[in-house]
Tab-separated table of C-alpha atoms in Angstrom:
chain	number	residue	atom	x	y	z
A	1	MET	CA	18.122	14.058	10.455
A	2	ALA	CA	20.842	12.370	8.431
A	3	PRO	CA	22.238	14.114	5.355
A	4	ILE	CA	21.263	12.717	1.992
A	5	ARG	CA	23.929	10.631	0.317
A	6	VAL	CA	24.265	9.900	-3.365
A	7	ARG	CA	25.236	6.412	-4.414
A	8	PHE	CA	26.497	5.896	-7.934
A	9	GLY	CA	27.082	4.104	-10.285
A	10	VAL	CA	27.380	1.153	-12.518
A	11	LEU	CA	27.896	1.955	-16.170
A	12	GLY	CA	26.603	-1.148	-17.879
A	13	MET	CA	27.725	0.060	-21.287
A	14	ALA	CA	27.970	-1.942	-24.461
A	15	LEU	CA	28.817	-1.075	-28.025
A	16	VAL	CA	25.802	-2.162	-30.033
A	17	ALA	CA	27.801	-4.354	-32.386
A	18	GLY	CA	28.801	-6.465	-29.413
A	19	LEU	CA	25.370	-7.082	-27.892
A	20	ALA	CA	24.870	-10.822	-27.831
A	21	ALA	CA	22.315	-11.634	-25.152
A	22	PRO	CA	18.953	-12.745	-26.576
A	23	LEU	CA	16.009	-10.576	-25.675
A	24	ALA	CA	13.034	-11.831	-23.730
A	25	ALA	CA	9.840	-12.150	-25.715
A	26	PRO	CA	7.690	-9.070	-25.157
A	27	THR	CA	4.271	-9.545	-23.639
A	28	THR	CA	1.187	-7.414	-23.798
A	29	ALA	CA	-0.078	-5.468	-20.825
A	30	THR	CA	-2.261	-7.516	-18.545
A	31	ALA	CA	-5.097	-6.591	-16.273
A	32	ALA	CA	-3.655	-8.331	-13.244
A	33	PRO	CA	-4.242	-6.496	-9.947
A	34	PRO	CA	-1.297	-4.308	-8.958
A	35	ALA	CA	0.937	-5.287	-6.082
A	36	GLY	CA	-0.629	-4.311	-2.805
A	37	GLY	CA	-4.269	-3.929	-3.823
A	38	THR	CA	-7.221	-4.548	-6.152
A	39	ALA	CA	-7.198	-3.490	-9.781
A	40	HIS	CA	-8.618	-0.048	-8.966
A	41	ALA	CA	-6.726	0.609	-5.743
A	42	PRO	CA	-3.457	2.565	-5.639
A	43	THR	CA	-0.333	0.426	-5.647
A	44	VAL	CA	2.245	0.237	-2.874
A	45	GLU	CA	4.350	2.679	-4.864
A	46	GLU	CA	1.500	5.125	-5.413
A	47	ARG	CA	0.461	5.117	-1.758
A	48	ARG	CA	3.820	6.651	-0.811
A	49	LEU	CA	2.569	9.856	-2.429
A	50	ASP	CA	0.641	10.643	0.725
A	51	GLY	CA	3.837	11.200	2.692
A	52	GLU	CA	5.120	14.634	3.597
A	53	VAL	CA	8.364	14.363	1.607
A	54	PRO	CA	6.803	13.551	-1.796
A	55	ARG	CA	4.342	16.398	-1.337
A	56	GLU	CA	7.199	18.769	-0.517
A	57	ILE	CA	9.214	17.677	-3.540
A	58	LEU	CA	6.232	18.241	-5.823
A	59	ARG	CA	5.449	21.611	-4.270
A	60	ARG	CA	9.028	22.903	-4.362
A	61	SER	CA	9.498	21.886	-7.985
A	62	GLY	CA	6.218	23.264	-9.319
A	63	PHE	CA	5.011	19.760	-10.234
A	64	ALA	CA	2.228	19.584	-7.619
A	65	ALA	CA	-0.404	20.614	-10.159
A	66	VAL	CA	0.500	17.902	-12.704
A	67	ALA	CA	-1.725	15.092	-11.404
A	68	PRO	CA	-4.782	17.302	-10.710
A	69	ALA	CA	-4.553	18.781	-14.226
A	70	PHE	CA	-4.262	15.283	-15.667
A	71	ALA	CA	-7.357	14.187	-13.715
A	72	ARG	CA	-9.318	17.111	-15.156
A	73	GLY	CA	-8.218	16.146	-18.652
A	74	LEU	CA	-9.367	12.583	-18.111
A	75	GLY	CA	-12.675	13.866	-16.786
A	76	ARG	CA	-13.364	15.626	-20.084
A	77	ALA	CA	-12.780	12.451	-22.132
A	78	ASP	CA	-15.998	10.955	-23.502
A	79	SER	CA	-14.484	7.784	-24.968
A	80	TYR	CA	-11.564	5.416	-24.676
A	81	ARG	CA	-10.066	6.988	-27.800
A	82	GLU	CA	-10.187	10.455	-26.236
A	83	ALA	CA	-8.745	9.109	-22.988
A	84	ARG	CA	-5.826	7.532	-24.832
A	85	ALA	CA	-5.117	10.852	-26.542
A	86	VAL	CA	-5.109	12.631	-23.165
A	87	VAL	CA	-2.771	10.030	-21.681
A	88	ALA	CA	-0.310	10.196	-24.588
A	89	ARG	CA	-0.309	13.985	-24.654
A	90	GLU	CA	0.051	14.522	-20.918
A	91	GLY	CA	2.587	11.742	-20.450
A	92	SER	CA	4.821	13.196	-23.152
A	93	ALA	CA	4.340	16.685	-21.725
A	94	LEU	CA	5.530	15.526	-18.310
A	95	TRP	CA	8.721	14.047	-19.786
A	96	ARG	CA	9.452	17.175	-21.810
A	97	ARG	CA	8.768	19.390	-18.801
A	98	ALA	CA	11.186	17.394	-16.643
A	99	VAL	CA	13.872	17.462	-19.367
A	100	ASP	CA	13.410	21.184	-19.935
A	101	ARG	CA	13.668	21.882	-16.210
A	102	ALA	CA	16.827	19.812	-15.899
A	103	GLN	CA	18.418	21.528	-18.894
A	104	GLY	CA	17.561	25.059	-17.786
A	105	ARG	CA	14.757	25.845	-20.211
A	106	GLY	CA	11.787	27.799	-18.920
A	107	PRO	CA	11.054	28.822	-15.340
A	108	ALA	CA	12.148	26.537	-12.525
A	109	ARG	CA	8.769	27.008	-10.756
A	110	GLY	CA	10.219	26.306	-7.341
A	111	ASP	CA	13.390	26.367	-5.274
A	112	LEU	CA	14.320	22.712	-5.756
A	113	SER	CA	17.508	22.254	-7.774
A	114	ARG	CA	16.831	21.942	-11.502
A	115	ASP	CA	18.918	18.783	-11.786
A	116	ASP	CA	16.594	16.870	-9.423
A	117	ASP	CA	15.079	13.691	-10.908
A	118	ARG	CA	12.502	13.226	-8.147
A	119	PRO	CA	9.747	15.611	-9.372
A	120	LEU	CA	9.333	13.483	-12.507
A	121	TYR	CA	9.058	10.303	-10.449
A	122	TRP	CA	6.491	11.578	-7.963
A	123	ALA	CA	4.439	13.471	-10.565
A	124	ARG	CA	4.224	10.338	-12.704
A	125	LEU	CA	2.966	8.337	-9.743
A	126	GLY	CA	0.320	10.972	-9.143
A	127	MET	CA	-0.835	10.522	-12.735
A	128	THR	CA	-0.856	6.729	-12.613
A	129	ARG	CA	-2.853	6.823	-9.374
A	130	GLU	CA	-5.442	9.110	-10.974
A	131	LEU	CA	-5.686	6.821	-13.997
A	132	ARG	CA	-5.804	3.621	-11.969
A	133	THR	CA	-8.695	4.821	-9.820
A	134	TRP	CA	-10.594	6.697	-12.573
A	135	GLU	CA	-14.162	5.529	-13.271
A	136	PRO	CA	-15.360	7.198	-16.503
A	137	GLY	CA	-19.016	7.317	-17.418
A	138	PHE	CA	-18.452	5.593	-20.766
A	139	GLY	CA	-17.114	2.432	-19.132
A	140	LEU	CA	-13.539	1.206	-19.159
A	141	ASP	CA	-12.677	-2.475	-19.097
A	142	GLU	CA	-9.533	-3.685	-17.381
A	143	ARG	CA	-7.647	-4.411	-20.586
A	144	GLN	CA	-8.248	-0.845	-21.728
A	145	ARG	CA	-7.171	0.535	-18.356
A	146	ALA	CA	-4.005	-1.557	-18.483
A	147	ALA	CA	-3.255	-0.276	-21.990
A	148	LEU	CA	-3.720	3.330	-20.823
A	149	LEU	CA	-1.371	2.766	-17.891
A	150	THR	CA	1.219	1.246	-20.235
A	151	GLU	CA	0.917	4.251	-22.550
A	152	LEU	CA	1.340	6.653	-19.646
A	153	GLU	CA	4.449	4.822	-18.454
A	154	ARG	CA	5.913	4.775	-21.966
A	155	THR	CA	5.327	8.435	-22.789
A	156	SER	CA	6.257	9.885	-19.386
A	157	ARG	CA	9.568	7.991	-19.375
A	158	GLY	CA	10.847	9.335	-22.691
A	159	GLN	CA	10.385	6.007	-24.442
A	160	SER	CA	8.161	7.551	-27.108
A	161	ASP	CA	10.519	10.513	-27.539
A	162	LEU	CA	13.659	8.809	-28.835
A	163	ARG	CA	14.715	10.927	-31.818
A	164	LEU	CA	17.831	9.393	-33.311
A	165	PRO	CA	19.581	11.299	-36.113
A	166	ARG	CA	19.101	9.812	-39.538
A	167	GLY	CA	21.870	7.730	-41.040
A	168	ALA	CA	23.484	4.516	-39.872
A	169	HIS	CA	26.308	4.423	-37.331
A	170	GLY	CA	27.500	7.926	-38.150
A	171	LYS	CA	27.360	7.466	-41.933
A	172	SER	CA	25.186	9.629	-44.146
A	173	THR	CA	22.318	7.945	-45.971
A	174	GLY	CA	21.567	10.808	-48.310
A	175	LYS	CA	19.944	14.210	-48.327
A	176	GLY	CA	18.896	15.394	-44.871
A	177	ALA	CA	20.951	12.825	-42.988
A	178	ASP	CA	22.989	13.953	-39.994
A	179	LYS	CA	26.362	13.247	-41.555
A	180	GLY	CA	28.982	12.100	-39.093
A	181	MET	CA	26.678	12.307	-36.084
A	182	LYS	CA	27.107	9.368	-33.720
A	183	ARG	CA	24.055	8.015	-31.908
A	184	VAL	CA	24.053	7.248	-28.202
A	185	LEU	CA	21.149	5.658	-26.348
A	186	LEU	CA	21.328	5.946	-22.559
A	187	THR	CA	18.874	4.699	-19.943
A	188	GLY	CA	18.449	5.453	-16.254
A	189	PHE	CA	16.123	4.385	-13.454
A	190	ASP	CA	13.636	5.666	-10.900
A	191	PRO	CA	14.565	6.280	-7.267
A	192	PHE	CA	14.264	3.161	-5.126
A	193	THR	CA	14.641	1.866	-1.552
A	194	LEU	CA	12.060	4.494	-0.682
A	195	ASP	CA	10.840	2.767	2.466
A	196	ARG	CA	14.355	3.122	3.838
A	197	ASP	CA	14.652	6.797	2.897
A	198	ILE	CA	11.728	8.480	1.142
A	199	ARG	CA	13.988	11.393	0.150
A	200	ILE	CA	16.191	9.321	-2.115
A	201	SER	CA	17.167	10.437	-5.606
A	202	ASN	CA	18.593	8.246	-8.358
A	203	PRO	CA	21.448	10.042	-10.152
A	204	SER	CA	21.005	7.783	-13.169
A	205	GLY	CA	17.599	9.380	-13.709
A	206	ALA	CA	19.170	12.820	-13.325
A	207	VAL	CA	21.774	11.877	-15.955
A	208	ALA	CA	19.005	10.808	-18.346
A	209	LEU	CA	17.138	14.107	-17.918
A	210	ALA	CA	20.271	16.217	-18.285
A	211	LEU	CA	21.536	14.461	-21.430
A	212	ASP	CA	18.323	13.797	-23.357
A	213	GLY	CA	18.516	15.317	-26.829
A	214	THR	CA	21.924	16.893	-26.233
A	215	VAL	CA	24.957	16.771	-28.509
A	216	ILE	CA	28.321	15.912	-26.968
A	217	ASP	CA	31.467	16.991	-28.747
A	218	THR	CA	34.110	14.270	-28.827
A	219	PRO	CA	37.522	13.993	-30.536
A	220	ASP	CA	35.802	11.601	-32.949
A	221	GLY	CA	33.029	14.070	-33.798
A	222	PRO	CA	29.635	14.998	-32.357
A	223	ALA	CA	27.379	12.458	-30.661
A	224	ARG	CA	23.648	12.887	-30.157
A	225	VAL	CA	22.330	11.397	-26.897
A	226	GLU	CA	18.775	10.150	-26.498
A	227	THR	CA	17.587	8.858	-23.139
A	228	ALA	CA	14.755	7.118	-21.326
A	229	VAL	CA	14.141	5.908	-17.797
A	230	PHE	CA	12.760	2.631	-16.474
A	231	PRO	CA	10.873	1.694	-13.327
A	232	VAL	CA	12.361	-0.345	-10.508
A	233	ARG	CA	9.668	-3.037	-10.641
A	234	TRP	CA	10.347	-6.670	-11.368
A	235	ARG	CA	6.966	-7.170	-13.073
A	236	ASP	CA	7.752	-4.566	-15.741
A	237	PHE	CA	10.991	-6.334	-16.617
A	238	ALA	CA	9.238	-9.719	-16.682
A	239	GLU	CA	6.600	-8.326	-19.051
A	240	GLY	CA	9.247	-7.154	-21.539
A	241	ALA	CA	9.098	-3.388	-20.930
A	242	VAL	CA	12.784	-2.918	-21.746
A	243	GLU	CA	12.610	-4.975	-24.923
A	244	ARG	CA	9.533	-3.147	-26.195
A	245	ALA	CA	11.129	0.235	-25.564
A	246	LEU	CA	14.623	-0.416	-26.941
A	247	ARG	CA	14.429	-3.138	-29.577
A	248	PRO	CA	13.465	-0.758	-32.447
A	249	TYR	CA	16.429	1.505	-31.726
A	250	LEU	CA	19.357	-0.741	-30.819
A	251	PRO	CA	20.269	-1.623	-34.437
A	252	ARG	CA	20.525	2.102	-35.221
A	253	VAL	CA	22.793	3.344	-32.450
A	254	ASP	CA	26.575	3.443	-32.105
A	255	LEU	CA	26.661	3.180	-28.326
A	256	PHE	CA	24.135	1.903	-25.825
A	257	THR	CA	24.587	2.299	-22.099
A	258	THR	CA	22.476	1.760	-19.068
A	259	VAL	CA	23.439	3.813	-16.015
A	260	SER	CA	22.270	2.636	-12.628
A	261	GLN	CA	22.696	3.448	-8.975
A	262	GLY	CA	25.432	1.451	-7.267
A	263	ARG	CA	28.377	1.903	-4.920
A	264	VAL	CA	29.090	5.074	-2.984
A	265	GLY	CA	31.557	7.604	-4.368
A	266	ARG	CA	32.689	5.754	-7.492
A	267	PHE	CA	31.818	4.743	-11.032
A	268	ASP	CA	32.073	1.094	-12.001
A	269	VAL	CA	32.254	-0.097	-15.575
A	270	GLU	CA	30.513	-3.422	-15.282
A	271	ARG	CA	32.769	-5.758	-17.254
A	272	THR	CA	30.519	-8.805	-16.902
A	273	ASN	CA	26.770	-8.911	-16.434
A	274	GLY	CA	25.235	-11.960	-14.782
A	275	ALA	CA	21.863	-13.398	-15.818
A	276	TRP	CA	20.558	-13.566	-12.271
A	277	ARG	CA	17.970	-11.618	-10.324
A	278	GLY	CA	19.209	-11.525	-6.783
A	279	GLY	CA	15.963	-10.881	-4.919
A	280	PHE	CA	16.425	-7.257	-3.853
A	281	PRO	CA	12.965	-5.756	-3.136
A	282	ASP	CA	11.649	-3.442	-5.821
A	283	ASN	CA	9.488	-0.341	-5.443
A	284	GLU	CA	6.424	-2.504	-4.878
A	285	ASN	CA	8.261	-4.427	-2.141
A	286	VAL	CA	8.346	-7.509	-4.371
A	287	SER	CA	11.423	-9.749	-4.593
A	288	ARG	CA	12.402	-12.085	-7.404
A	289	THR	CA	15.179	-14.640	-7.269
A	290	GLU	CA	15.558	-16.261	-10.655
A	291	THR	CA	17.521	-16.512	-13.866
A	292	VAL	CA	16.662	-13.610	-16.155
A	293	PRO	CA	14.039	-14.963	-18.599
A	294	VAL	CA	14.633	-14.854	-22.353
A	295	ALA	CA	12.562	-15.973	-25.347
A	296	ASP	CA	14.682	-19.091	-25.898
A	297	PRO	CA	15.830	-20.487	-22.522
A	298	ALA	CA	18.163	-22.950	-24.238
A	299	SER	CA	20.239	-20.034	-25.531
A	300	GLN	CA	20.368	-18.154	-22.231
A	301	PRO	CA	23.925	-16.957	-21.555
A	302	GLN	CA	24.955	-16.928	-17.912
A	303	TRP	CA	27.299	-14.013	-18.556
A	304	THR	CA	27.420	-11.105	-21.004
A	305	THR	CA	30.664	-9.174	-21.408
A	306	THR	CA	30.770	-5.492	-22.282
A	307	THR	CA	32.354	-4.401	-25.550
A	308	LEU	CA	33.005	-0.960	-24.107
A	309	PRO	CA	36.569	0.440	-24.297
A	310	TYR	CA	36.885	0.146	-20.506
A	311	ALA	CA	40.645	0.687	-20.495
A	312	ALA	CA	40.241	4.093	-22.131
A	313	ILE	CA	37.418	5.056	-19.806
A	314	THR	CA	39.245	4.139	-16.617
A	315	ALA	CA	42.412	5.897	-17.803
A	316	ALA	CA	40.680	9.170	-18.710
A	317	ASP	CA	40.306	12.108	-16.354
A	318	THR	CA	36.517	12.442	-16.467
A	319	GLY	CA	35.776	13.943	-13.050
A	320	ARG	CA	36.287	13.774	-9.308
A	321	PHE	CA	34.884	10.276	-8.788
A	322	PRO	CA	37.246	7.351	-9.450
A	323	VAL	CA	36.236	5.052	-12.306
A	324	TYR	CA	36.929	1.335	-11.958
A	325	ASP	CA	36.990	-1.578	-14.360
A	326	ASN	CA	34.899	-3.850	-12.180
A	327	THR	CA	35.638	-7.465	-13.095
A	328	THR	CA	34.354	-9.105	-9.903
A	329	VAL	CA	31.477	-11.564	-10.159
A	330	THR	CA	29.852	-14.139	-7.913
A	331	GLU	CA	29.333	-17.530	-9.499
A	332	ILE	CA	28.523	-21.132	-8.776
A	333	PRO	CA	31.465	-22.951	-10.397
A	334	ALA	CA	30.809	-25.750	-12.859
A	335	GLY	CA	30.017	-28.844	-10.814
A	336	GLY	CA	29.700	-26.806	-7.618
A	337	THR	CA	26.765	-25.904	-5.396
A	338	GLU	CA	27.914	-22.844	-3.422
A	339	PRO	CA	28.483	-19.271	-4.644
A	340	VAL	CA	32.104	-18.140	-4.987
A	341	VAL	CA	33.396	-14.575	-5.517
A	342	ARG	CA	35.755	-14.299	-8.512
A	343	PRO	CA	37.701	-10.999	-8.657
A	344	GLU	CA	38.872	-11.669	-12.219
A	345	GLY	CA	35.543	-12.644	-13.724
A	346	PRO	CA	33.603	-15.879	-14.310
A	347	THR	CA	35.135	-19.270	-14.962
A	348	PRO	CA	34.023	-21.577	-17.817
A	349	GLY	CA	30.701	-23.336	-17.268
A	350	SER	CA	29.773	-21.414	-14.148
A	351	THR	CA	26.288	-20.229	-13.168
A	352	ALA	CA	25.749	-16.523	-12.557
A	353	ARG	CA	24.808	-15.190	-9.142
A	354	GLU	CA	26.085	-11.611	-9.342
A	355	GLY	CA	27.732	-9.518	-12.043
A	356	GLY	CA	29.830	-6.403	-11.735
A	357	GLY	CA	26.730	-4.372	-10.964
A	358	GLY	CA	25.973	-6.462	-7.933
A	359	ASN	CA	22.617	-6.635	-6.238
A	360	THR	CA	22.604	-3.042	-5.089
A	361	ASP	CA	21.721	-2.054	-1.550
A	362	PRO	CA	21.663	1.756	-1.760
A	363	ALA	CA	20.728	4.511	0.665
A	364	THR	CA	20.583	8.295	0.329
A	365	GLY	CA	17.139	14.918	6.774
A	366	ALA	CA	16.103	17.538	4.762
A	367	VAL	CA	14.604	16.936	1.333
A	368	THR	CA	17.774	18.414	-0.181
A	369	ASP	CA	21.058	20.006	0.857
A	370	PRO	CA	24.007	21.663	-0.936
A	371	GLY	CA	26.289	18.631	-0.739
A	372	PHE	CA	23.586	16.395	-2.167
A	373	VAL	CA	23.043	18.750	-5.096
A	374	ARG	CA	26.777	19.164	-5.727
A	375	ASN	CA	27.327	15.416	-5.832
A	376	ARG	CA	24.482	14.903	-8.265
A	377	LEU	CA	25.671	17.702	-10.548
A	378	ASP	CA	29.205	16.295	-10.520
A	379	ILE	CA	27.859	12.839	-11.314
A	380	VAL	CA	25.895	14.165	-14.286
A	381	ALA	CA	28.935	16.042	-15.621
A	382	GLN	CA	31.188	13.020	-15.204
A	383	ALA	CA	28.691	10.694	-16.879
A	384	ARG	CA	28.645	13.056	-19.858
A	385	ALA	CA	32.444	13.003	-19.984
A	386	ILE	CA	32.537	9.211	-19.776
A	387	VAL	CA	30.125	8.915	-22.694
A	388	ALA	CA	32.370	11.232	-24.727
A	389	VAL	CA	35.399	9.044	-23.975
A	390	ALA	CA	33.466	5.881	-24.873
A	391	VAL	CA	32.304	7.287	-28.205
A	392	SER	CA	35.776	8.498	-29.138
A	393	ALA	CA	37.623	5.375	-28.012
A	394	ALA	CA	35.244	3.159	-29.953
A	395	GLY	CA	36.583	4.661	-33.178
A	396	PRO	CA	34.863	5.957	-36.288
A	397	ASP	CA	34.103	2.603	-37.886
A	398	ARG	CA	33.202	-0.485	-35.937
A	399	GLY	CA	32.059	-2.509	-38.928
């Protein structure tokens, strides 16, 4: 059995004042059949729950009882309204339980390391499978079922639990405001490439759990971090899941960063993001090769450049992993037809094919081992330190 490896990480950070890419128009949840089955059948992703490794992860973390308890709660619902209340309550409870476990609150309920992001992932899938296959006596149409699934995804991913301090960009707005408190919004992702290695963890999810609701002290003052995680499913992105979750909060934060799984043994600050989906299979084994859709295609930028103080971040001693200012992109030059790698960034008029984050091809056997845990803990600590540097280097007043 091969040891588990941790791949990390692209820090696709941007100061909010510098965000320029238009957002895709959000869409409502649809009742389309899930990938890999009929509307009431488990999805490709959910069917992986039947494997030995997911069951072990759930058992060794104390999360094995989550889905059965959720099913019992659904069974007591006598109406769609009651079912929605159960979904919202239990979804939020799962997120809080995972955050509390990661941050050392309450009993661990198992011998799996507290920093592990995988119990949240597999427990959520158990809940979505119960909800997807549930047949209540009061009748549930497919639009209602889709809305319940969307609510479960939203609440169990921390998207309904974003509690930003009051005030605007660290400035007090009156009585009760958190004077001088900077606001950081950070997002991570689910584990993926699970058919290659079902044991895989995604350190970006572990970072999100460890930092949610915490305050980081920086030379420029305290910064409150709020986090959420997103699925690795192309359909969710196409349906505007990111925009729905983040749009209300982006105007109110001082720093926004997405952290994702990338190259082995290093952090990359992604200098340039390319508007291209490179076709890597998602957790439903679906590939998409296309320009990232936005509400107004005529305004679609091929490239978006970070406003992060990357020089300060790469110069700081934040931990044992090297941090790089990754300027490399792959483009089709203006007037050209074939992709070209550009180490120094895109050229004018080019078409994006790959930004600094790349089209990741990660891999992680026992379910866990000491080296795996140590790497993940070091990654979490270094991500926290990098955020502190970014907040401080951005300065107290960005206008």
